[in-house]
C-alpha positions as CSV (number, residue, x, y, z in Angstrom):
1,H,36.2,-2.1,68.7
2,L,32.7,-1.8,67.3
3,Y,31.4,0.0,70.5
4,R,34.0,2.7,70.3
5,L,33.5,3.1,66.5
6,A,29.7,3.4,67.2
7,I,30.3,6.2,69.8
8,V,32.5,8.1,67.4
9,Q,29.8,7.7,64.6
10,T,27.1,9.0,66.9
11,K,29.1,12.0,67.9
12,I,29.5,13.0,64.2
13,E,25.7,12.2,63.7
14,K,26.2,9.1,61.5
15,F,23.3,7.5,63.4
16,S,22.5,4.8,60.8
17,E,26.2,3.7,60.8
18,A,26.3,3.8,64.6
19,Y,23.2,1.8,64.9
20,K,24.5,-1.0,62.5
21,S,27.8,-1.1,64.4
22,L,26.1,-1.5,67.7
23,K,23.5,-4.1,66.3
24,S,26.6,-6.3,65.2
25,I,27.6,-6.5,68.9
26,P,26.3,-9.7,70.6
27,I,24.5,-8.2,73.7
28,E,24.9,-11.1,76.0
29,E,28.7,-11.3,75.3
30,F,29.4,-7.6,75.8
31,S,30.8,-6.4,79.2
32,N,28.6,-3.3,79.5
33,K,25.2,-4.5,78.5
34,I,23.3,-1.7,80.1
35,N,25.1,1.0,78.1
36,L,25.0,-1.1,74.9
37,L,21.2,-1.4,75.3
38,L,20.8,2.3,76.2
39,N,22.8,3.4,73.1
40,L,20.8,0.9,71.0
41,I,17.5,2.5,72.4
42,D,18.7,6.0,71.8
43,L,19.8,5.4,68.3
44,S,16.6,3.4,67.3
45,V,14.5,6.3,68.6
46,K,16.7,8.8,66.5
47,L,16.0,6.6,63.5
48,N,12.4,6.2,64.1
49,K,12.6,2.4,64.7
50,F,10.2,2.3,67.5
51,D,9.6,-1.4,67.4
52,E,13.3,-1.9,67.9
53,S,13.5,0.6,70.7
54,D,10.6,-1.2,72.4
55,F,12.6,-4.5,71.9
56,Y,15.7,-3.2,73.4
57,Y,13.9,-1.4,76.2
58,D,12.3,-4.9,77.1
59,L,15.9,-6.5,77.2
60,L,17.0,-3.5,79.3
61,K,14.2,-4.1,81.7
62,K,14.9,-7.8,82.1
63,S,18.6,-7.0,82.8
64,N,18.5,-3.7,84.7
65,S,19.3,-3.7,88.4
66,D,17.7,-0.3,89.1
67,K,20.7,1.5,87.5
68,V,18.5,3.2,85.0
69,N,15.3,5.0,85.5
70,L,13.1,3.0,83.3
71,T,9.9,5.0,83.7
72,N,11.5,8.2,82.3
73,L,13.1,6.2,79.5
74,K,9.7,4.6,78.5
75,K,8.0,8.0,78.6
76,T,10.8,9.3,76.2
77,I,10.3,6.6,73.8
78,E,6.6,7.0,73.8
79,Y,6.8,10.7,73.4
80,N,9.1,10.5,70.4
81,K,6.9,7.9,68.9
82,Y,3.9,10.2,69.5
83,I,5.6,13.2,67.8
84,Y,7.0,11.1,64.9
85,L,3.3,9.5,64.1
86,A,1.7,13.0,64.6
87,N,3.9,14.4,61.9
88,Q,3.2,11.6,59.4
């Protein structure tokens, strides 16, 4: 199962591989869409793929039923983006 593989890859810090594994999962068909999107956001931020993290954030915002604090999540994405750009 690709989701489980991605979790293991993340735990051993193979972030690019984990991200590729998660991206290959059809979001709309996955049973735990919110966790999939949260993991995609986390990994895209770790990989400095901020356009993609924003894309997954927007998908999460559309599908979220108040299970995730979106304000703090957006602040985290923006903070990491700011730090990344400041160090370029």
